Coordinates of C-alpha atoms in Angstrom, one line a residue:
Chain J
M197 CA -30.9 17.3 -22.9
M198 CA -31.4 13.5 -22.8
D199 CA -29.5 11.6 -25.4
P200 CA -30.7 8.1 -25.7
R201 CA -27.0 7.1 -25.9
E202 CA -26.4 8.7 -22.6
S203 CA -29.3 6.9 -20.8
R204 CA -28.0 3.6 -22.2
G205 CA -24.5 4.6 -21.0
R206 CA -25.9 5.3 -17.5
R207 CA -27.4 1.8 -17.4
L208 CA -24.2 0.3 -18.5
G209 CA -22.1 2.1 -16.2
V210 CA -24.3 1.0 -13.3
T211 CA -24.1 -2.6 -14.5
Y212 CA -20.4 -2.5 -14.6
A213 CA -19.8 -0.8 -11.3
A214 CA -22.6 -2.4 -9.3
P215 CA -20.9 -5.7 -8.4
M216 CA -17.9 -3.9 -6.9
G217 CA -20.2 -1.3 -5.2
L218 CA -22.3 -4.1 -3.7
W219 CA -19.3 -6.1 -2.6
L220 CA -17.8 -3.1 -0.7
T221 CA -21.2 -2.1 0.8
L222 CA -21.8 -5.6 2.1
F223 CA -18.3 -6.5 3.3
F224 CA -16.8 -3.2 4.2
L225 CA -19.5 -0.6 5.0
V226 CA -21.9 -2.9 6.7
P227 CA -19.1 -4.3 9.1
L228 CA -18.2 -0.5 9.9
L229 CA -21.9 0.2 10.6
I230 CA -22.1 -2.9 12.8
I231 CA -19.0 -1.5 14.7
V232 CA -20.8 1.9 15.1
M233 CA -23.9 0.1 16.5
Y234 CA -21.8 -2.1 18.9
S235 CA -20.2 0.8 20.4
F236 CA -23.4 2.0 21.8
L237 CA -24.3 -1.4 23.2
K238 CA -23.7 -3.4 26.5
K239 CA -20.8 -5.9 26.8
G240 CA -21.8 -9.5 26.4
L241 CA -20.6 -11.9 29.0
Y242 CA -18.5 -14.0 26.8
G243 CA -17.8 -11.6 23.9
G244 CA -20.7 -10.3 21.7
V245 CA -23.2 -7.7 22.9
E246 CA -26.4 -7.3 24.7
W247 CA -29.0 -5.3 23.1
E248 CA -29.2 -2.4 25.5
F249 CA -28.2 1.1 24.6
T250 CA -25.4 2.5 26.7
L251 CA -22.5 5.0 26.4
S252 CA -20.3 3.0 28.8
A253 CA -17.9 2.0 26.1
Y254 CA -17.1 5.7 25.6
Q255 CA -16.9 6.3 29.3
Q256 CA -14.4 3.5 29.6
M257 CA -12.3 5.0 26.9
F258 CA -11.4 7.9 29.1
N259 CA -9.4 5.7 31.4
P260 CA -5.9 7.3 32.1
N261 CA -4.3 4.1 31.0
F262 CA -5.9 4.1 27.6
M263 CA -5.3 7.9 27.2
R264 CA -1.6 7.2 27.9
V265 CA -1.5 4.6 25.3
L266 CA -3.3 6.9 22.8
L267 CA -0.8 9.6 23.3
R268 CA 2.0 7.3 22.9
T269 CA 0.5 6.0 19.7
L270 CA 0.2 9.4 18.4
W271 CA 3.7 10.3 19.3
V272 CA 5.1 7.1 17.8
A273 CA 3.2 7.7 14.6
F274 CA 4.2 11.3 14.4
I275 CA 7.8 10.8 14.9
S276 CA 8.1 7.7 12.7
T277 CA 6.2 9.5 9.8
V278 CA 8.4 12.6 10.0
I279 CA 11.6 10.5 9.9
T280 CA 10.1 8.3 7.1
I281 CA 9.3 11.3 5.0
F282 CA 12.5 13.0 5.5
L283 CA 14.3 9.8 4.5
A284 CA 11.8 9.1 1.5
L285 CA 11.9 12.6 0.0
P286 CA 15.7 12.5 -1.1
C287 CA 15.1 8.9 -2.3
G288 CA 12.1 9.7 -4.4
Y289 CA 13.9 12.7 -5.9
A290 CA 17.1 10.5 -6.6
M291 CA 14.9 7.8 -8.2
A292 CA 13.0 10.3 -10.4
R293 CA 16.3 11.7 -11.7
S294 CA 18.1 8.3 -12.1
K295 CA 18.6 6.8 -15.5
H296 CA 17.8 3.4 -13.9
Q297 CA 14.3 4.0 -12.5
T298 CA 13.1 0.5 -13.0
L299 CA 16.2 -0.9 -11.2
W300 CA 15.7 1.4 -8.2
L301 CA 11.9 0.7 -8.1
G302 CA 12.7 -3.0 -8.0
M303 CA 15.2 -2.3 -5.1
V304 CA 12.4 -0.6 -3.1
I305 CA 9.6 -2.9 -4.1
I306 CA 11.4 -6.2 -3.5
P307 CA 11.7 -5.7 0.4
F308 CA 8.2 -4.1 0.3
W309 CA 6.8 -7.3 -1.2
T310 CA 8.6 -9.6 1.1
N311 CA 6.3 -11.1 3.6
S312 CA 6.0 -8.5 6.5
L313 CA 6.3 -11.0 9.2
I314 CA 9.5 -12.3 7.7
R315 CA 10.8 -8.6 7.7
V316 CA 9.8 -8.3 11.5
Y317 CA 11.4 -11.6 12.2
A318 CA 14.6 -10.4 10.5
W319 CA 14.7 -7.4 12.7
I320 CA 14.3 -9.8 15.7
A321 CA 17.3 -11.8 14.5
I322 CA 19.3 -8.4 14.2
L323 CA 18.4 -6.8 17.3
S324 CA 17.9 -9.4 20.0
S325 CA 20.3 -9.9 22.8
E326 CA 22.1 -12.8 21.0
G327 CA 21.2 -11.4 17.6
F328 CA 23.5 -10.2 14.8
L329 CA 24.2 -6.7 15.8
N330 CA 25.1 -7.6 19.4
E331 CA 27.3 -10.5 18.3
A332 CA 29.0 -8.3 15.6
L333 CA 29.7 -5.6 18.2
K334 CA 31.0 -8.2 20.5
A335 CA 33.2 -9.8 17.9
I336 CA 34.9 -6.4 17.1
G337 CA 35.4 -5.7 20.7
L338 CA 33.1 -2.6 21.0
I339 CA 30.9 -4.1 23.8
K340 CA 31.3 -6.8 26.3
E341 CA 27.6 -7.2 27.4
S342 CA 24.8 -7.4 25.0
L343 CA 23.0 -4.1 24.5
P344 CA 19.2 -3.9 25.1
L345 CA 18.3 -3.2 21.5
I346 CA 14.9 -4.9 21.3
Y347 CA 11.6 -4.8 23.2
N348 CA 11.6 -1.1 23.6
Q349 CA 10.3 2.0 21.9
G350 CA 13.4 2.5 19.8
A351 CA 13.0 -0.9 18.3
V352 CA 9.4 -0.3 17.5
V353 CA 10.0 3.1 15.8
T354 CA 13.0 1.6 13.9
V355 CA 11.0 -1.4 12.5
L356 CA 7.9 0.8 11.7
I357 CA 10.1 3.1 9.7
Y358 CA 11.5 0.1 7.9
M359 CA 8.1 -1.3 7.2
Y360 CA 6.5 1.9 6.0
I361 CA 9.3 3.7 4.1
P362 CA 8.3 2.1 0.8
F363 CA 4.7 3.5 1.2
A364 CA 6.3 7.0 1.3
I365 CA 9.0 6.4 -1.3
L366 CA 6.6 5.1 -4.1
P367 CA 4.1 8.1 -4.1
L368 CA 6.9 10.6 -3.8
F369 CA 8.8 9.0 -6.7
T370 CA 5.6 9.0 -8.7
T371 CA 4.9 12.7 -8.2
I372 CA 8.5 13.9 -8.5
D373 CA 8.8 11.8 -11.7
K374 CA 6.0 14.0 -13.2
F375 CA 7.6 17.2 -12.1
D376 CA 9.3 19.3 -14.8
F377 CA 12.9 19.7 -13.6
G378 CA 13.3 22.6 -16.0
L379 CA 11.4 24.6 -13.4
L380 CA 14.3 24.1 -11.0
E381 CA 16.8 25.2 -13.6
A382 CA 14.6 28.3 -14.3
A383 CA 14.5 29.2 -10.6
R384 CA 18.3 28.9 -10.4
D385 CA 18.7 31.1 -13.4
L386 CA 16.5 33.7 -11.8
G387 CA 18.9 33.7 -8.8
A388 CA 17.5 31.2 -6.3
T389 CA 20.0 29.1 -4.3
K390 CA 19.6 25.4 -4.5
P391 CA 17.8 25.1 -1.1
Q392 CA 15.5 27.9 -2.1
A393 CA 14.8 26.3 -5.5
I394 CA 13.9 22.9 -3.6
L395 CA 11.9 24.5 -1.0
K396 CA 9.9 27.1 -3.0
V397 CA 9.7 25.3 -6.5
L398 CA 10.0 21.5 -6.0
I399 CA 8.1 21.0 -2.7
P400 CA 5.0 23.1 -3.5
N401 CA 4.7 21.3 -6.7
I402 CA 5.0 17.8 -5.2
R403 CA 2.6 18.6 -2.3
S404 CA 0.0 16.0 -3.3
G405 CA 2.7 13.3 -3.3
I406 CA 3.9 14.4 0.1
I407 CA 0.4 14.4 1.5
T408 CA -0.2 10.9 0.1
A409 CA 3.0 9.7 1.6
V410 CA 2.1 11.1 5.0
I411 CA -1.4 9.6 4.9
F412 CA 0.0 6.2 3.8
T413 CA 2.6 6.1 6.6
F414 CA 0.7 7.9 9.5
I415 CA -2.5 5.9 9.3
P416 CA -1.1 2.4 9.2
I417 CA 1.5 3.3 11.9
F418 CA -1.3 4.8 14.0
G419 CA -3.1 1.4 13.7
A420 CA 0.0 -0.8 14.0
Y421 CA -0.4 -4.1 15.7
A422 CA 2.1 -6.7 14.7
V423 CA 5.2 -4.6 15.1
P424 CA 4.8 -3.4 18.7
L425 CA 3.6 -6.8 19.7
L426 CA 6.7 -8.6 18.3
V427 CA 9.5 -6.1 18.8
G428 CA 8.1 -3.8 21.6
G429 CA 8.2 -4.1 25.3
K430 CA 5.6 -3.4 28.1
D431 CA 6.1 0.3 27.5
S432 CA 5.4 0.2 23.7
Y433 CA 1.9 -1.1 23.6
M434 CA -0.1 0.9 20.9
I435 CA -3.6 1.5 20.4
G436 CA -4.0 -1.4 17.9
N437 CA -2.8 -3.8 20.7
I438 CA -5.4 -2.4 23.0
I439 CA -8.2 -2.9 20.4
V440 CA -7.1 -6.5 19.8
D441 CA -6.9 -7.3 23.5
Q442 CA -10.4 -6.1 23.9
V443 CA -11.6 -8.4 21.2
T444 CA -9.5 -11.5 22.1
K445 CA -8.7 -11.3 25.7
T446 CA -11.1 -9.1 27.6
R447 CA -13.8 -9.8 25.2
N448 CA -15.1 -6.2 25.4
W449 CA -16.6 -5.8 21.9
P450 CA -18.3 -2.5 22.6
L451 CA -15.0 -1.0 23.8
A452 CA -13.0 -2.3 20.9
S453 CA -15.7 -1.0 18.5
A454 CA -15.7 2.4 20.1
F455 CA -11.8 2.6 19.7
S456 CA -12.1 1.3 16.1
L457 CA -14.7 4.0 15.5
I458 CA -12.5 6.8 16.8
I459 CA -9.7 5.6 14.6
T460 CA -11.9 5.2 11.6
L461 CA -13.1 8.8 12.1
L462 CA -9.6 10.2 12.5
S463 CA -8.4 8.4 9.4
T464 CA -11.4 9.5 7.3
L465 CA -10.7 13.1 8.4
G466 CA -7.2 12.8 7.3
V467 CA -8.3 11.4 3.9
V468 CA -10.8 14.2 3.5
W469 CA -8.1 16.7 4.3
M470 CA -5.8 15.0 1.7
M471 CA -8.6 15.0 -1.0
T472 CA -9.5 18.6 -0.6
A473 CA -6.0 19.6 -0.5
S474 CA -5.2 17.9 -3.8
A475 CA -8.5 19.1 -5.3
R476 CA -7.5 22.7 -4.4
E477 CA -4.1 22.0 -5.9
S478 CA -5.5 20.7 -9.2
A479 CA -7.9 23.6 -9.3
R480 CA -5.0 26.0 -8.9
S481 CA -3.0 24.4 -11.7
K482 CA -6.0 24.5 -14.0
T483 CA -6.5 28.2 -13.6
A484 CA -2.7 29.0 -13.9
P485 CA -1.9 30.4 -17.3
Q486 CA -0.3 27.8 -19.6
V487 CA 2.7 28.6 -21.9
V488 CA 2.1 27.0 -25.2
D489 CA 4.9 26.7 -27.7
A490 CA 4.9 27.0 -31.4
N491 CA 4.1 23.2 -31.8
G492 CA 1.2 23.4 -29.6
G493 CA 2.9 21.6 -26.7
V494 CA 2.6 22.9 -23.2
V495 CA 5.9 24.1 -21.9
Chain C
M241 CA -20.6 -1.0 -26.0
T242 CA -18.6 1.1 -28.4
T243 CA -21.3 3.5 -29.3
S244 CA -21.6 4.6 -25.8
T245 CA -17.8 4.6 -25.1
K246 CA -17.5 7.2 -27.9
P247 CA -17.2 10.5 -26.1
P248 CA -20.2 12.6 -26.8
Q249 CA -18.5 15.8 -25.6
R250 CA -15.5 17.5 -27.3
E251 CA -14.1 18.0 -24.0
E252 CA -13.1 14.4 -23.7
Q253 CA -11.0 14.7 -26.9
H254 CA -9.4 17.6 -25.5
K255 CA -8.6 15.7 -22.3
A256 CA -7.0 12.9 -24.5
V257 CA -4.6 15.6 -25.9
K258 CA -3.6 16.6 -22.5
L259 CA -3.3 13.2 -21.2
F260 CA -0.3 12.6 -23.3
P261 CA 1.6 15.7 -22.6
S262 CA 5.0 14.0 -22.7
R263 CA 4.4 12.5 -26.0
L264 CA 3.5 15.9 -27.5
V265 CA 6.3 17.9 -26.1
T266 CA 9.3 15.7 -26.0
A267 CA 11.6 16.3 -28.8
P268 CA 12.3 13.5 -31.1
K269 CA 16.0 12.5 -31.1
G270 CA 18.2 15.2 -32.6
V271 CA 15.5 17.8 -33.0
Q272 CA 16.1 21.1 -31.3
G273 CA 13.2 23.0 -30.0
P274 CA 11.5 24.7 -27.2
Y275 CA 10.4 21.5 -25.7
K276 CA 10.0 20.3 -22.1
T277 CA 13.3 19.4 -20.5
P278 CA 14.0 15.8 -21.4
R279 CA 13.7 13.4 -18.5
N280 CA 17.4 12.7 -18.1
H281 CA 18.5 16.1 -18.9
V282 CA 21.3 16.8 -16.3
F283 CA 20.3 19.5 -14.1
R284 CA 23.5 21.4 -13.2
D285 CA 23.1 20.9 -9.5
H286 CA 22.4 17.2 -9.7
R287 CA 25.7 15.6 -9.0
K288 CA 26.2 11.8 -9.1
F289 CA 27.3 11.8 -5.5
G290 CA 24.9 14.4 -4.3
F291 CA 22.9 14.2 -1.1
S292 CA 19.8 12.6 -2.5
N293 CA 21.8 9.8 -4.3
I294 CA 23.6 9.0 -1.2
M295 CA 20.4 8.8 0.8
L296 CA 18.9 6.6 -1.8
V297 CA 21.8 4.2 -1.5
L298 CA 21.6 4.3 2.2
V299 CA 18.0 3.7 2.4
V300 CA 18.2 0.7 -0.1
L301 CA 21.0 -0.7 2.1
F302 CA 18.7 -0.2 5.1
L303 CA 15.9 -2.0 3.3
F304 CA 18.1 -4.9 2.3
T305 CA 20.3 -5.5 5.4
P306 CA 17.6 -7.5 7.3
L307 CA 17.0 -9.6 4.2
F308 CA 20.8 -10.3 3.8
V309 CA 21.1 -11.2 7.5
V310 CA 18.2 -13.6 7.4
V311 CA 19.6 -15.2 4.2
G312 CA 23.0 -15.5 5.6
Y313 CA 21.8 -17.2 8.7
S314 CA 19.8 -19.7 6.6
F315 CA 23.2 -21.2 5.6
N316 CA 24.3 -21.5 9.2
A317 CA 24.9 -25.1 10.5
T318 CA 23.5 -24.3 14.1
K319 CA 20.5 -22.7 15.6
G320 CA 22.0 -19.7 17.2
M321 CA 23.3 -16.6 15.7
R322 CA 26.9 -17.6 16.1
W323 CA 28.3 -18.7 12.8
A324 CA 29.1 -22.5 12.9
G325 CA 29.9 -23.2 9.3
L326 CA 28.0 -23.6 6.0
S327 CA 25.2 -26.0 5.8
L328 CA 22.0 -26.6 3.9
V329 CA 20.4 -28.4 6.8
W330 CA 17.6 -25.9 7.2
Y331 CA 16.7 -26.2 3.5
E332 CA 16.5 -29.9 3.8
K333 CA 14.2 -29.4 6.8
L334 CA 12.2 -26.8 4.9
L335 CA 11.7 -29.2 1.9
F336 CA 11.2 -32.5 3.7
G337 CA 10.3 -31.8 7.3
S338 CA 7.7 -29.0 7.1
A339 CA 4.5 -30.6 5.9
E340 CA 2.4 -28.0 7.9
L341 CA 4.3 -25.1 6.5
W342 CA 3.7 -26.3 2.9
R343 CA 0.0 -26.8 3.7
A344 CA -0.2 -23.2 4.9
F345 CA 1.6 -22.2 1.8
G346 CA -1.0 -24.0 -0.2
N347 CA -3.8 -22.3 1.6
S348 CA -2.1 -18.9 1.0
L349 CA -1.8 -19.5 -2.8
L350 CA -5.4 -20.8 -3.0
I351 CA -6.7 -17.6 -1.4
A352 CA -4.3 -15.3 -3.1
I353 CA -5.2 -16.5 -6.6
S354 CA -8.9 -16.8 -6.0
S355 CA -9.4 -13.5 -4.3
S356 CA -7.2 -11.7 -6.7
M357 CA -9.1 -13.0 -9.7
V358 CA -12.4 -12.1 -8.3
A359 CA -11.1 -8.6 -7.2
T360 CA -9.4 -8.0 -10.6
F361 CA -12.6 -8.9 -12.4
L362 CA -15.0 -6.8 -10.3
G363 CA -12.5 -4.0 -9.9
S364 CA -11.7 -3.6 -13.5
M365 CA -15.4 -3.7 -14.4
A366 CA -16.1 -1.0 -11.9
A367 CA -13.2 1.1 -13.2
V368 CA -14.6 1.0 -16.7
G369 CA -18.1 1.7 -15.5
I370 CA -17.0 4.7 -13.4
K371 CA -14.5 6.2 -15.9
W372 CA -16.5 6.0 -18.9
Y373 CA -20.1 6.5 -17.8
K374 CA -21.9 9.0 -15.7
F375 CA -24.4 7.9 -13.1
K376 CA -25.5 8.8 -9.7
A377 CA -23.9 6.3 -7.4
R378 CA -20.4 7.1 -8.8
T379 CA -19.3 9.3 -5.9
Y380 CA -20.6 6.6 -3.4
I381 CA -18.5 3.9 -5.2
Q382 CA -15.5 6.1 -5.3
I383 CA -15.6 6.9 -1.6
T384 CA -16.3 3.3 -0.5
S385 CA -13.4 2.1 -2.8
F386 CA -11.0 4.5 -1.2
L387 CA -11.6 4.1 2.4
P388 CA -10.5 0.5 2.7
M389 CA -7.0 1.6 1.6
V390 CA -6.5 4.1 4.1
L391 CA -8.0 2.5 7.1
P392 CA -5.6 0.7 9.5
E393 CA -5.7 -3.1 8.9
V394 CA -6.6 -3.8 12.5
I395 CA -9.9 -1.9 12.1
I396 CA -10.8 -3.7 8.8
G397 CA -9.9 -7.1 10.4
I398 CA -12.0 -6.4 13.6
S399 CA -14.9 -5.1 11.8
M400 CA -14.9 -8.2 9.6
L401 CA -14.5 -10.5 12.4
I402 CA -17.5 -9.0 14.2
F403 CA -19.5 -9.0 11.0
F404 CA -18.8 -12.6 10.2
T405 CA -19.6 -13.5 13.7
A406 CA -22.9 -11.4 13.7
V407 CA -24.2 -12.9 10.3
K408 CA -22.9 -16.4 11.5
I409 CA -20.5 -17.1 8.6
P410 CA -18.1 -19.5 10.1
L411 CA -14.4 -18.4 10.2
G412 CA -12.3 -20.4 7.8
M413 CA -11.1 -20.3 4.1
F414 CA -14.2 -18.6 2.9
S415 CA -14.1 -15.8 5.3
I416 CA -10.4 -15.2 4.5
F417 CA -11.3 -15.2 0.7
V418 CA -14.0 -12.7 1.3
A419 CA -11.7 -10.4 3.4
H420 CA -8.9 -10.6 0.9
T421 CA -11.2 -9.8 -2.0
T422 CA -12.4 -6.8 -0.1
F423 CA -9.1 -5.2 0.6
N424 CA -7.8 -6.1 -2.8
L425 CA -10.7 -4.6 -4.7
P426 CA -9.8 -0.9 -4.1
F427 CA -6.2 -1.3 -5.3
V428 CA -7.3 -3.1 -8.6
F429 CA -9.9 -0.5 -9.1
L430 CA -7.4 2.3 -8.6
L431 CA -4.8 0.7 -11.0
V432 CA -7.2 0.1 -13.8
S433 CA -8.8 3.6 -13.3
A434 CA -5.3 5.1 -13.6
R435 CA -4.7 3.2 -16.9
L436 CA -8.1 4.3 -18.2
E437 CA -7.1 7.9 -17.4
E438 CA -4.4 7.6 -20.1
F439 CA -6.9 5.8 -22.6
D440 CA -7.0 7.5 -25.9
F441 CA -10.6 7.5 -27.1
S442 CA -9.7 8.2 -30.7
I443 CA -8.4 4.8 -31.1
I444 CA -11.8 3.4 -30.6
E445 CA -13.1 5.7 -33.4
A446 CA -10.2 4.8 -35.5
A447 CA -11.0 1.2 -35.1
R448 CA -14.6 1.8 -36.0
D449 CA -13.7 3.8 -38.9
L450 CA -11.5 1.1 -40.2
G451 CA -14.3 -1.3 -40.1
A452 CA -14.0 -3.2 -36.8
T453 CA -17.3 -4.4 -35.2
E454 CA -18.1 -3.6 -31.7
R455 CA -17.0 -6.9 -30.6
Q456 CA -13.6 -6.7 -32.5
T457 CA -13.0 -3.2 -31.0
L458 CA -13.6 -4.5 -27.5
L459 CA -11.4 -7.6 -27.9
K460 CA -8.6 -6.1 -30.1
V461 CA -8.5 -2.5 -29.1
I462 CA -10.0 -1.8 -25.7
I463 CA -9.0 -4.9 -23.7
P464 CA -5.3 -5.0 -24.9
S465 CA -4.9 -1.3 -24.0
I466 CA -6.2 -1.6 -20.5
M467 CA -4.5 -4.9 -19.9
P468 CA -1.4 -3.4 -18.3
G469 CA -3.6 -1.9 -15.7
V470 CA -5.4 -5.0 -15.1
T471 CA -2.2 -7.1 -15.0
S472 CA -0.5 -4.8 -12.5
G473 CA -3.8 -4.8 -10.5
F474 CA -3.8 -8.6 -10.4
L475 CA -0.2 -8.7 -9.4
M476 CA -0.6 -6.2 -6.6
A477 CA -3.6 -8.1 -5.4
V478 CA -1.7 -11.4 -5.3
T479 CA 1.3 -9.9 -3.4
M480 CA -1.0 -8.2 -0.9
S481 CA -2.9 -11.3 -0.4
L482 CA 0.1 -13.5 0.1
E483 CA 1.5 -10.9 2.5
D484 CA -1.4 -10.1 4.6
F485 CA -1.2 -11.0 8.3
V486 CA -3.2 -8.8 10.5
I487 CA -6.7 -9.0 8.6
T488 CA -6.1 -12.9 8.0
F489 CA -5.3 -13.2 11.8
F490 CA -8.9 -12.1 12.7
V491 CA -11.0 -13.8 10.1
S492 CA -9.1 -17.2 10.0
G493 CA -10.5 -20.3 11.8
P494 CA -9.3 -23.7 12.6
G495 CA -7.6 -25.5 9.6
S496 CA -7.3 -22.3 7.6
T497 CA -3.7 -21.3 8.6
T498 CA -2.0 -19.2 5.8
L499 CA 1.7 -18.8 5.4
P500 CA 1.9 -15.5 7.3
L501 CA -0.1 -17.0 10.2
Y502 CA 2.2 -19.9 10.3
V503 CA 5.3 -17.8 10.3
Y504 CA 3.7 -15.8 13.1
S505 CA 3.3 -18.9 15.2
M506 CA 6.9 -19.9 14.5
I507 CA 8.0 -16.4 15.6
R508 CA 5.9 -16.5 18.8
Y509 CA 6.4 -20.1 19.9
G510 CA 10.0 -21.0 19.4
V511 CA 11.8 -19.6 16.4
S512 CA 13.3 -22.3 14.1
P513 CA 16.0 -21.5 11.4
V514 CA 13.6 -23.0 8.9
I515 CA 12.2 -19.4 8.8
N516 CA 15.6 -18.2 7.5
A517 CA 15.5 -20.8 4.7
L518 CA 11.9 -20.0 3.9
S519 CA 12.8 -16.4 3.7
F520 CA 15.4 -16.9 1.2
V521 CA 13.0 -18.9 -1.1
L522 CA 10.3 -16.3 -0.7
I523 CA 12.8 -13.5 -1.5
L524 CA 14.1 -15.4 -4.5
G525 CA 10.5 -15.7 -5.7
I526 CA 9.7 -12.2 -5.2
M527 CA 12.8 -11.1 -7.0
L528 CA 11.9 -13.3 -10.0
M529 CA 8.4 -11.9 -9.9
A530 CA 9.7 -8.2 -9.9
L531 CA 12.1 -9.1 -12.7
S532 CA 9.6 -10.8 -14.9
F533 CA 7.0 -8.0 -14.3
R534 CA 9.6 -5.2 -14.4
R535 CA 7.6 -3.1 -16.9
F536 CA 4.6 -2.8 -14.6
L537 CA 6.7 -1.6 -11.6
K538 CA 6.1 1.9 -12.4
T539 CA 2.3 1.5 -12.6
I540 CA 2.3 -0.4 -9.3
A541 CA 4.4 2.4 -7.7
A542 CA 1.8 4.9 -8.8
S543 CA -0.9 3.1 -7.0
S544 CA 0.7 2.7 -3.5

């Protein structure tokens, strides 16, 4: 059935959406396609590429050095994400329950909006050998020599958690805020203990928020560049640093492209997983029977 | 415009009812009824000093401690981390001895405002187009607008650097503007879309029934009601643009240093306590912004 209104609507919709679609195609998708192409080309002498098909970039990737960095990056991203989510879950819960939601949101958003380099710099000021923490510990007589708090893996993980915890708290807060706490009450009335109620009622209901939080912490941490560069040592190089070095120092653009492509594919897979998971969830909640009270509201 | 925004299917109207569940089911004050638990209803296990509240306070302290340290040292009379008395010397230096820093700040502002304006305009239009109309390329646009948000910044930065080099666009203010608009677009699009999700179509019909022209409906009904989404989108875009280091790092050229790039060079090549003073000024600015836009904070939280 073709309503004239509908065809006009189609045209209007395209007119409205086309500028953004074109912009993203040109400045996001085309650059990605160029990366795909470059990863199969030969390295140019001073950066750039030569137009010759080769798989050498992919062969170079299987260098044990790179593999070590890749594994380390996965490990750092994993451990930081796990800690971040465990810290962020109770925060999101407490914020959603709070009477002062806007205040707490401000408390999370203000550090989050503060320039990220300023925040990294603040951690350098805290952790460095003559930094705040070491000086404070010396002042109260706990230590005599400065502790090596910075330029190691621990510093990288701490600062990464610090940088990305707001990314986890905000989506968790948003989903928990929509959760009907009466369900927890009901579970308790039906004999569940508090941990049972949280694990079996709250957590399954806020799954989409948890997935969003995981994606938005894991992926950026996986691609972290500035943090390991500024607070990490030789042993904390991450895949982001390797890619940047390939572009700016070694000038091996095909290799940088190949790495970028792998990360892009991994991230996209993560996103697809997230989208299908949340789609499944909404499909499930739609088929679930709804209880309607006398006033027509959904209970 | 209005004729086509009118929902042809009944399903849409149904949706509008479902979109405001809280409005429908929250009891008016003093009324007893089988309603959804009111938001601030005290759940019997929720204690003031319960685990989650303590965690929240600890995490907020964790978030603020570095800021406090930096702000504290900004009033220190000497360069080191040892306290040597109160002084405003670094503020003086920041105000009068940092021409380059202020130039970088000017660049940052220029790029933040221009890229956010373009992103807000294009993103809001696309959100309206995609939410209210059906056409073939919708899925394509939804996917391309989602991916930039989840890809690591390094990847976006490098792909743009390679792109600009390949098509011979010189690196500088223009390339930074393009890059910032690109990473801002998806966020504006998402925020405005979320706002449209709550849009009640019946108000358009009501306006038309009451005799408003299409133009009046657009200007006095539609635009004001999606404005909170547009404003939060713009706000988000400005903050992200001012904040961005990684992508800018790749696409900047000579003479286009932004504030984060300048701070980076200060950190790498000799830290000056001027950074501390600058941090305090920036934190104050952000607090002011969060305070004046506090009613948008929830919308912004929902998008990130």
